[in-house]
Amino acid sequence: MRAGLRLRLLLLLGSLLLVAFVPLFFAVATYTSLTLQKLRESHARSLGRTIAGHVATVGLGRSSEELMPLVRSQLGAEGLEAIGVYGTDGAALVRVGEPSAVDALPRSARPNKEGIADVTTSHGRALAVLVPRGPGAVVAIVRTDDDASHTAPLLRLLALYTALVALALLTATYFALTRLIVRPLDGLAHSAERVASGARHLAVPKTAVRELSELGQSLNTMTARLLSEEDKLRAKVDEVEHATQKLRETQEQLVRSERLASVGRLAAGLAHEIGNPIAALMGLEDLLLAGGLEPDMERDFLQRMRRETERIHRILRDLLAFARPSTAGVDSRQPGDVEAAVHDTAALVMPHPALHGVDLALDVHGDLPRVTLSREQLVQVLLNLVLNAADAAGSGGHIRIEASRSAQGVELCVSDDGPGVAEIVRERLFEPFVTTKETGKGTGLGLAVCRGLVEAAGGTIELDLEHSRGARFVVELPDARVTASDAPLG
Ligand SMILES: Nc1ncnc2c1ncn2[C@@H]1O[C@H](COP(=O)(O)OP(=O)(O)O)[C@@H](O)[C@H]1O
Ligand SMILES: [Mg+2]
């Protein structure tokens, strides 16, 4: 977990105050105890002098027996532990006081010089103060070792004071900084969070700090810009959705109109295909009705009428096959044998005038599965393709029928070495009445019928666009067994 700004501030301030106040405390404490020490020493010195002066004034010249009670009466005051009085020769006259302090008294003292020395008694540290008086000298042992007991409460007080000041400073600074920085920042963070969860406006908390208020303003501007960008984006998305919807509708419309157009083309083609022979028929009928014709001519007219009627009949038959491709065959539900159908086709077309001088090659791989198209329908498709190929290749041309196993079932190919499919009809090759052949030779229904039959059987038929020499039509037909198992025909 990461520490918050408050905790960090607190730690920083705490360590700053520690760095500032601990040395200060020690400096003050050391200074205080040194001053106290000096004070005590000067005190001890003046005490020693006073005692010595007193003893010298009242006692010099008296015997040591007379001095004893006088000196003893001075003991006990202000840490005075022992007193020694020395004569002119420096020898001790009287030495009274605490036994250990008495031991610390010098055996002899030169009376001419004032001095001070550190000594140790059973109580601890002490000062021996020598004061010359008259012909002799007085030495007083004054305790100084109880410094600690005097300074300790003072130091404790100092420590307490320092700690209190430090704490007060810490609290004050902490609250000031929190108020100035942390709270406005928290406010900004909450505001930003609200914006993130959907609010439309960033509420900037009031603050006296210039930088923070500037930050708030910047955030506010940024939020406003982001929100307006978002609005724009949303508008764009709506627009795109709208456009997509429109596109879809247009596409559907296009498909519909395309369908209508093919129906229209179908009708137009039909009108043209049937209209021409009917006009011819009517003309011939008029001539016959007018009468007065030679019997030969009459016969010729009737034969021509017969041909025109046959043409109409052929067109209607093809059209019927195109309209109801799945029922056009005799036994349409019977799975067809491709190999047999190929041979049937070859036998049927061989005597046809279109095949004169044309080489027809068959390439059928044995063991082909039966397909979803009946044998008769297969022949119908193959006939259309082979006759087209013969028309294109002409005398001296070559046609090849291939049948082989494919992933789905059987692939049937009819190729020729003619000029290939004309550019203008390629797009609409499988639509009815699309033809490049002159009237009477082609109806433009052949490939449309083929596609109707093949697609009804679940297969595909297309022109191989990769093929460069002549034309090549590829028919894919599903394996009847596979299809029968998942969706029965009919
Ligand atoms: N093997 C082929 N080579 C060149 N063009 C072809 C071939 N097969 C079909 N076509 C073109 O496709 C058109 C449409 O053929 P089809 O639908 O069978 O009608 P039709 O044979 O009555 O013209 C033909 O008129 C011809 O232009
Ligand atoms: Mg044809």
Coordinates of N, CA and C in Angstrom, one line a residue, residues 24-221:
L24 N 19.3 20.8 19.8 CA 19.0 22.0 20.6 C 18.9 21.7 22.1
F25 N 18.1 20.6 22.3 CA 18.0 20.1 23.7 C 19.3 19.8 24.3
F26 N 20.1 19.1 23.6 CA 21.4 18.6 24.2 C 22.3 19.9 24.4
A27 N 22.3 20.8 23.5 CA 23.1 22.0 23.6 C 22.7 22.8 24.9
V28 N 21.4 23.0 25.0 CA 20.9 23.7 26.2 C 21.2 22.9 27.5
A29 N 21.0 21.6 27.4 CA 21.3 20.8 28.6 C 22.8 20.9 29.0
T30 N 23.7 20.8 28.0 CA 25.1 20.8 28.3 C 25.5 22.2 28.9
Y31 N 24.9 23.2 28.2 CA 25.2 24.5 28.7 C 24.8 24.7 30.1
T32 N 23.6 24.3 30.4 CA 23.0 24.4 31.7 C 23.9 23.7 32.7
S33 N 24.3 22.5 32.5 CA 25.0 21.8 33.5 C 26.4 22.4 33.7
L34 N 27.0 22.9 32.6 CA 28.3 23.5 32.8 C 28.2 24.8 33.6
T35 N 27.1 25.6 33.3 CA 26.9 26.8 34.1 C 26.7 26.5 35.6
L36 N 25.9 25.4 35.8 CA 25.6 25.0 37.2 C 26.8 24.6 37.9
Q37 N 27.7 23.8 37.1 CA 29.0 23.4 37.7 C 29.8 24.6 38.2
K38 N 29.9 25.6 37.2 CA 30.7 26.8 37.5 C 30.1 27.5 38.7
L39 N 28.8 27.6 38.7 CA 28.1 28.2 39.8 C 28.4 27.6 41.2
R40 N 28.4 26.2 41.1 CA 28.6 25.5 42.4 C 30.1 25.7 42.8
E41 N 30.9 25.7 41.8 CA 32.4 25.8 42.2 C 32.6 27.2 42.8
S42 N 32.0 28.2 42.2 CA 32.2 29.6 42.8 C 31.5 29.7 44.1
H43 N 30.4 29.0 44.2 CA 29.7 29.0 45.5 C 30.6 28.3 46.6
A44 N 31.2 27.1 46.2 CA 32.0 26.4 47.1 C 33.2 27.3 47.6
R45 N 33.8 28.0 46.5 CA 34.9 28.8 46.8 C 34.5 29.9 47.8
S46 N 33.4 30.6 47.6 CA 33.0 31.7 48.5 C 32.6 31.1 49.9
L47 N 32.0 29.9 49.8 CA 31.7 29.3 51.1 C 33.0 29.0 51.9
G48 N 33.9 28.4 51.2 CA 35.2 28.1 51.9 C 35.8 29.4 52.4
R49 N 35.8 30.4 51.6 CA 36.4 31.7 52.1 C 35.7 32.2 53.3
T50 N 34.4 32.2 53.3 CA 33.6 32.7 54.4 C 34.0 31.9 55.7
I51 N 33.9 30.6 55.5 CA 34.2 29.7 56.7 C 35.6 30.0 57.2
A52 N 36.6 30.0 56.2 CA 38.0 30.2 56.6 C 38.1 31.6 57.3
G53 N 37.4 32.6 56.7 CA 37.5 34.0 57.3 C 37.0 33.9 58.7
H54 N 35.8 33.3 58.8 CA 35.2 33.2 60.1 C 36.1 32.6 61.2
V55 N 36.6 31.4 60.8 CA 37.5 30.6 61.7 C 38.7 31.4 62.0
A56 N 39.2 32.1 61.0 CA 40.5 32.8 61.2 C 40.2 34.0 62.2
T57 N 39.1 34.7 62.0 CA 38.8 35.9 62.9 C 38.6 35.4 64.3
V58 N 37.8 34.4 64.5 CA 37.5 34.0 65.9 C 38.5 33.1 66.5
G59 N 39.2 32.3 65.7 CA 39.9 31.2 66.3 C 41.4 31.2 66.3
L60 N 42.0 32.2 65.6 CA 43.5 32.1 65.5 C 44.1 32.5 66.8
G61 N 45.0 31.7 67.1 CA 45.7 32.0 68.4 C 45.2 31.1 69.5
R62 N 44.0 30.5 69.2 CA 43.5 29.6 70.3 C 44.1 28.2 70.1
S63 N 44.0 27.4 71.1 CA 44.5 26.0 71.1 C 43.6 25.2 70.2
S64 N 44.0 24.1 69.8 CA 43.2 23.2 69.0 C 42.0 22.7 69.8
E65 N 42.1 22.5 71.0 CA 40.9 22.1 71.8 C 39.8 23.2 71.8
E66 N 40.3 24.4 71.9 CA 39.3 25.5 71.9 C 38.7 25.7 70.5
L67 N 39.5 25.4 69.5 CA 39.0 25.5 68.1 C 37.9 24.5 67.8
M68 N 38.1 23.3 68.3 CA 37.3 22.2 67.9 C 35.8 22.4 67.9
P69 N 35.1 22.9 69.0 CA 33.7 23.1 69.0 C 33.3 24.2 68.0
L70 N 34.2 25.2 67.9 CA 33.9 26.3 67.0 C 33.8 25.9 65.6
V71 N 34.8 25.1 65.2 CA 34.8 24.6 63.8 C 33.6 23.6 63.6
R72 N 33.4 22.8 64.6 CA 32.4 21.7 64.4 C 31.0 22.4 64.2
S73 N 30.8 23.6 64.8 CA 29.5 24.2 64.7 C 29.2 24.7 63.3
Q74 N 30.3 24.8 62.5 CA 30.1 25.3 61.1 C 29.7 24.2 60.2
L75 N 30.0 22.9 60.6 CA 29.8 21.8 59.7 C 28.3 21.6 59.4
G76 N 28.0 20.9 58.3 CA 26.6 20.5 58.0 C 25.9 21.6 57.1
A77 N 26.5 22.8 57.1 CA 25.8 23.8 56.2 C 26.2 23.7 54.8
E78 N 25.2 23.7 53.9 CA 25.4 23.8 52.4 C 26.4 22.9 51.8
G79 N 26.4 21.6 52.3 CA 27.3 20.6 51.7 C 28.7 20.7 52.2
L80 N 28.9 21.4 53.3 CA 30.2 21.5 53.9 C 30.5 20.2 54.6
E81 N 31.5 19.5 54.2 CA 31.8 18.1 54.7 C 32.9 18.1 55.8
A82 N 33.9 18.9 55.6 CA 35.0 18.8 56.5 C 35.7 20.2 56.5
I83 N 36.3 20.5 57.7 CA 37.1 21.7 57.8 C 38.4 21.4 58.5
G84 N 39.5 22.0 57.9 CA 40.8 21.8 58.5 C 41.4 23.2 58.8
V85 N 42.0 23.3 59.9 CA 42.7 24.6 60.3 C 44.2 24.3 60.4
Y86 N 45.0 25.1 59.8 CA 46.4 24.9 59.8 C 47.2 26.0 60.4
G87 N 48.2 25.7 61.0 CA 49.0 26.8 61.7 C 50.1 27.4 60.8
T88 N 50.9 28.2 61.3 CA 51.9 29.0 60.5 C 52.9 28.1 59.8
D89 N 53.2 26.9 60.5 CA 54.2 26.0 59.8 C 53.5 25.1 58.8
G90 N 52.2 25.3 58.7 CA 51.5 24.5 57.7 C 50.9 23.2 58.3
A91 N 51.2 22.9 59.5 CA 50.7 21.6 60.1 C 49.3 21.8 60.5
A92 N 48.5 20.7 60.5 CA 47.1 20.8 60.8 C 46.9 21.0 62.3
L93 N 46.0 21.9 62.7 CA 45.7 22.1 64.1 C 44.4 21.3 64.4
V94 N 43.4 21.5 63.5 CA 42.1 20.8 63.8 C 41.7 20.2 62.4
R95 N 41.1 19.0 62.5 CA 40.5 18.5 61.2 C 39.2 17.8 61.7
V96 N 38.1 18.4 61.4 CA 36.8 17.8 61.7 C 35.9 17.6 60.5
G97 N 34.9 16.7 60.7 CA 33.9 16.5 59.6 C 33.7 15.0 59.4
E98 N 33.1 14.7 58.2 CA 32.8 13.3 57.8 C 34.2 12.6 57.7
P99 N 34.2 11.4 58.2 CA 35.6 10.7 58.2 C 36.2 10.7 56.8
S100 N 35.4 10.3 55.8 CA 36.1 10.2 54.5 C 36.5 11.6 54.0
A101 N 35.7 12.6 54.4 CA 36.1 14.0 53.9 C 37.3 14.5 54.7
V102 N 37.4 14.1 55.9 CA 38.6 14.4 56.8 C 39.8 13.8 56.1
D103 N 39.7 12.6 55.6 CA 40.8 11.9 55.0 C 41.3 12.7 53.8
A104 N 40.3 13.4 53.1 CA 40.6 14.2 51.9 C 41.3 15.5 52.2
L105 N 41.2 15.9 53.5 CA 41.9 17.1 53.9 C 43.4 16.9 53.8
P106 N 44.2 17.9 53.3 CA 45.6 17.8 53.3 C 46.2 17.7 54.7
R107 N 47.4 17.0 54.8 CA 48.1 16.8 56.1 C 48.6 18.2 56.5
S108 N 49.1 18.9 55.5 CA 49.6 20.2 55.8 C 49.2 21.1 54.7
A109 N 49.2 22.5 55.0 CA 48.8 23.4 54.0 C 49.7 24.7 54.1
R110 N 50.2 25.1 52.9 CA 51.0 26.3 53.0 C 50.1 27.4 53.1
P111 N 50.3 28.3 54.0 CA 49.3 29.3 54.3 C 49.3 30.5 53.4
N112 N 50.3 30.6 52.6 CA 50.4 31.8 51.8 C 49.7 31.9 50.5
K113 N 49.1 30.8 50.1 CA 48.5 30.9 48.7 C 47.1 30.3 48.7
E114 N 46.1 31.0 48.1 CA 44.7 30.5 48.0 C 44.7 29.5 46.8
G115 N 43.9 28.4 47.0 CA 43.9 27.4 46.0 C 42.6 26.6 46.1
I116 N 42.4 25.8 45.0 CA 41.2 24.9 45.0 C 41.5 23.6 44.3
A117 N 41.1 22.5 44.8 CA 41.4 21.2 44.2 C 40.2 20.3 44.3
D118 N 40.2 19.4 43.2 CA 39.1 18.4 43.2 C 39.5 17.3 44.1
V119 N 38.6 16.8 45.0 CA 38.9 15.6 45.8 C 37.7 14.7 45.7
T120 N 37.8 13.5 46.3 CA 36.7 12.6 46.3 C 36.5 12.1 47.7
T121 N 35.2 12.2 48.2 CA 34.9 11.7 49.5 C 33.9 10.5 49.3
S122 N 33.5 10.0 50.4 CA 32.6 8.8 50.3 C 31.3 9.3 49.7
H123 N 31.0 10.6 49.6 CA 29.7 11.1 49.0 C 29.9 11.3 47.5
G124 N 31.2 11.3 47.1 CA 31.5 11.5 45.7 C 32.4 12.7 45.5
R125 N 32.1 13.4 44.4 CA 33.0 14.6 44.1 C 32.8 15.7 45.1
A126 N 34.0 16.3 45.4 CA 34.0 17.5 46.3 C 35.1 18.4 45.9
L127 N 35.1 19.7 46.5 CA 36.1 20.6 46.2 C 36.8 20.9 47.6
A128 N 38.1 21.0 47.5 CA 38.9 21.4 48.7 C 39.3 22.8 48.5
V129 N 38.8 23.8 49.3 CA 39.1 25.2 49.1 C 40.1 25.7 50.2
L130 N 41.2 26.1 49.8 CA 42.2 26.6 50.7 C 42.3 28.1 50.8
V131 N 42.1 28.7 52.0 CA 42.1 30.1 52.1 C 43.1 30.5 53.2
P132 N 44.2 31.3 52.8 CA 45.1 31.7 53.8 C 44.4 32.8 54.7
R133 N 44.7 32.7 56.0 CA 44.1 33.6 56.9 C 45.2 33.9 58.0
G134 N 45.5 35.2 58.1 CA 46.5 35.6 59.1 C 47.8 34.8 58.9
P135 N 48.3 34.2 60.0 CA 49.5 33.4 59.9 C 49.3 32.0 59.4
G136 N 48.0 31.5 59.5 CA 47.7 30.1 59.1 C 46.9 30.0 57.9
A137 N 46.1 28.9 57.7 CA 45.2 28.7 56.6 C 44.0 27.8 57.0
V138 N 42.9 27.9 56.3 CA 41.8 27.1 56.5 C 41.4 26.3 55.2
V139 N 41.1 25.0 55.3 CA 40.7 24.3 54.1 C 39.3 23.8 54.4
A140 N 38.4 24.0 53.4 CA 37.0 23.5 53.6 C 36.8 22.5 52.4
I141 N 36.2 21.4 52.8 CA 35.8 20.4 51.8 C 34.3 20.6 51.5
V142 N 33.9 21.0 50.3 CA 32.5 21.3 49.9 C 32.1 20.3 48.8
R143 N 30.9 19.7 49.1 CA 30.4 18.7 48.2 C 29.9 19.4 46.9
T144 N 30.3 18.8 45.8 CA 29.7 19.3 44.5 C 29.0 18.2 43.7
D145 N 29.1 16.9 44.2 CA 28.7 15.8 43.3 C 27.2 15.7 43.2
D146 N 26.4 16.4 44.0 CA 25.0 16.3 43.9 C 24.4 17.2 42.8
D147 N 25.3 17.6 41.9 CA 24.9 18.4 40.7 C 23.8 17.7 40.0
A148 N 23.9 16.4 39.8 CA 23.0 15.6 39.0 C 21.6 15.8 39.6
S149 N 21.5 15.7 40.9 CA 20.2 15.7 41.6 C 19.6 17.1 41.4
H150 N 20.4 18.1 41.2 CA 19.9 19.5 41.0 C 19.5 19.7 39.6
T151 N 20.4 19.1 38.6 CA 20.1 19.4 37.2 C 19.0 18.5 36.6
A152 N 18.9 17.3 37.2 CA 17.9 16.4 36.6 C 16.5 17.0 36.4
P153 N 15.9 17.5 37.5 CA 14.6 18.1 37.3 C 14.6 19.2 36.2
L154 N 15.6 20.0 36.2 CA 15.7 21.1 35.3 C 15.7 20.5 33.8
L155 N 16.6 19.5 33.7 CA 16.7 18.8 32.3 C 15.3 18.2 31.9
R156 N 14.7 17.6 32.9 CA 13.4 17.0 32.6 C 12.4 18.1 32.1
L157 N 12.4 19.2 32.8 CA 11.6 20.3 32.5 C 11.9 20.8 31.1
L158 N 13.2 20.9 30.8 CA 13.6 21.3 29.5 C 13.1 20.4 28.4
A159 N 13.3 19.1 28.7 CA 12.9 18.0 27.8 C 11.4 18.1 27.5
L160 N 10.7 18.3 28.6 CA 9.2 18.4 28.4 C 8.8 19.6 27.6
Y161 N 9.5 20.7 27.9 CA 9.2 21.9 27.2 C 9.5 21.8 25.7
T162 N 10.7 21.2 25.5 CA 11.1 21.0 24.1 C 10.1 20.1 23.3
A163 N 9.7 19.0 24.0 CA 8.8 18.1 23.4 C 7.5 18.7 23.1
L164 N 7.0 19.6 24.1 CA 5.7 20.2 23.9 C 5.8 21.2 22.8
V165 N 6.8 22.0 22.7 CA 7.0 22.9 21.6 C 7.0 22.2 20.3
A166 N 7.8 21.1 20.2 CA 7.9 20.4 19.0 C 6.6 19.8 18.6
L167 N 5.8 19.3 19.5 CA 4.5 18.7 19.2 C 3.6 19.8 18.7
A168 N 3.6 20.9 19.4 CA 2.7 22.0 19.0 C 3.1 22.5 17.6
L169 N 4.4 22.6 17.3 CA 4.8 23.0 16.0 C 4.3 22.0 15.0
L170 N 4.5 20.7 15.3 CA 4.2 19.6 14.4 C 2.7 19.7 14.1
T171 N 1.9 19.8 15.2 CA 0.4 19.8 15.0 C 0.0 21.0 14.1
A172 N 0.6 22.2 14.5 CA 0.2 23.4 13.8 C 0.6 23.3 12.3
T173 N 1.8 22.9 12.0 CA 2.3 22.8 10.6 C 1.5 21.8 9.9
Y174 N 1.2 20.7 10.6 CA 0.5 19.6 9.9 C -0.9 20.1 9.5
F175 N -1.6 20.7 10.4 CA -2.9 21.2 10.1 C -2.9 22.2 9.0
A176 N -1.9 23.1 9.1 CA -1.8 24.2 8.2 C -1.6 23.6 6.8
L177 N -0.6 22.7 6.7 CA -0.3 22.1 5.3 C -1.5 21.3 4.8
T178 N -2.1 20.6 5.7 CA -3.3 19.8 5.3 C -4.4 20.7 4.7
R179 N -4.6 21.8 5.5 CA -5.7 22.7 5.0 C -5.3 23.3 3.7
L180 N -4.0 23.7 3.6 CA -3.6 24.4 2.4 C -3.5 23.5 1.2
I181 N -3.0 22.3 1.3 CA -2.6 21.5 0.2 C -3.5 20.2 0.1
V182 N -3.5 19.4 1.2 CA -4.0 18.1 1.1 C -5.5 18.1 0.8
R183 N -6.2 19.0 1.6 CA -7.7 19.0 1.4 C -8.1 19.4 0.0
P184 N -7.6 20.5 -0.5 CA -8.0 20.9 -1.9 C -7.6 19.8 -2.9
L185 N -6.5 19.1 -2.7 CA -6.1 18.1 -3.6 C -7.1 16.9 -3.5
D186 N -7.5 16.6 -2.2 CA -8.5 15.5 -2.0 C -9.8 15.9 -2.8
G187 N -10.2 17.2 -2.6 CA -11.4 17.7 -3.2 C -11.4 17.5 -4.7
L188 N -10.2 17.9 -5.3 CA -10.0 17.8 -6.8 C -10.1 16.3 -7.2
A189 N -9.5 15.4 -6.4 CA -9.5 14.0 -6.7 C -10.9 13.5 -6.7
H190 N -11.7 13.9 -5.7 CA -13.1 13.4 -5.6 C -13.9 13.9 -6.8
S191 N -13.7 15.2 -7.1 CA -14.4 15.8 -8.3 C -14.1 15.0 -9.5
A192 N -12.7 14.7 -9.7 CA -12.3 14.0 -10.9 C -12.9 12.7 -11.0
E193 N -13.0 12.0 -9.8 CA -13.6 10.7 -9.8 C -15.1 10.7 -10.2
R194 N -15.8 11.8 -9.7 CA -17.2 11.9 -10.1 C -17.3 12.1 -11.6
V195 N -16.4 12.9 -12.1 CA -16.5 13.1 -13.6 C -16.2 11.8 -14.3
A196 N -15.3 11.0 -13.7 CA -15.0 9.7 -14.4 C -16.2 8.8 -14.3
S197 N -17.0 8.9 -13.2 CA -18.2 8.0 -13.2 C -19.4 8.7 -13.7
G198 N -19.2 9.7 -14.6 CA -20.4 10.2 -15.4 C -20.8 11.6 -15.1
A199 N -20.2 12.3 -14.1 CA -20.7 13.7 -13.8 C -20.3 14.6 -15.0
R200 N -21.1 15.6 -15.3 CA -20.8 16.4 -16.5 C -20.0 17.7 -16.1
H201 N -19.7 17.9 -14.8 CA -19.0 19.1 -14.5 C -18.0 18.8 -13.4
L202 N -16.8 19.4 -13.4 CA -15.8 19.2 -12.4 C -15.9 20.3 -11.4
A203 N -16.3 20.0 -10.2 CA -16.5 21.0 -9.1 C -15.1 21.3 -8.5
V204 N -14.6 22.5 -8.7 CA -13.2 22.8 -8.2 C -13.4 23.4 -6.8
P205 N -12.7 22.7 -5.8 CA -12.8 23.2 -4.4 C -12.1 24.6 -4.3
K206 N -12.7 25.4 -3.4 CA -12.1 26.7 -3.2 C -10.8 26.6 -2.4
T207 N -9.8 27.3 -2.9 CA -8.5 27.3 -2.2 C -7.8 28.6 -2.4
A208 N -7.0 28.9 -1.3 CA -6.3 30.2 -1.4 C -4.9 30.1 -2.1
V209 N -4.5 28.8 -2.3 CA -3.2 28.6 -2.9 C -3.3 28.8 -4.4
R210 N -2.5 29.7 -5.0 CA -2.6 30.0 -6.4 C -2.4 28.8 -7.3
E211 N -1.3 28.0 -7.0 CA -1.0 26.9 -7.9 C -2.1 25.9 -7.9
L212 N -2.7 25.7 -6.7 CA -3.8 24.7 -6.7 C -5.0 25.2 -7.4
S213 N -5.3 26.5 -7.2 CA -6.5 27.0 -7.9 C -6.2 27.0 -9.4
E214 N -5.0 27.2 -9.8 CA -4.7 27.1 -11.3 C -4.8 25.7 -11.8
L215 N -4.4 24.8 -10.9 CA -4.5 23.3 -11.3 C -6.0 23.0 -11.5
G216 N -6.8 23.5 -10.5 CA -8.2 23.3 -10.6 C -8.8 23.8 -11.9
Q217 N -8.4 25.1 -12.2 CA -8.9 25.7 -13.5 C -8.5 24.9 -14.7
S218 N -7.2 24.4 -14.7 CA -6.7 23.6 -15.8 C -7.5 22.3 -16.0
L219 N -7.7 21.7 -14.8 CA -8.5 20.4 -14.8 C -9.9 20.7 -15.3
N220 N -10.5 21.8 -14.9 CA -11.8 22.2 -15.3 C -11.9 22.4 -16.9
T221 N -10.9 23.1 -17.4 CA -10.8 23.3 -18.8 C -10.7 22.0 -19.6

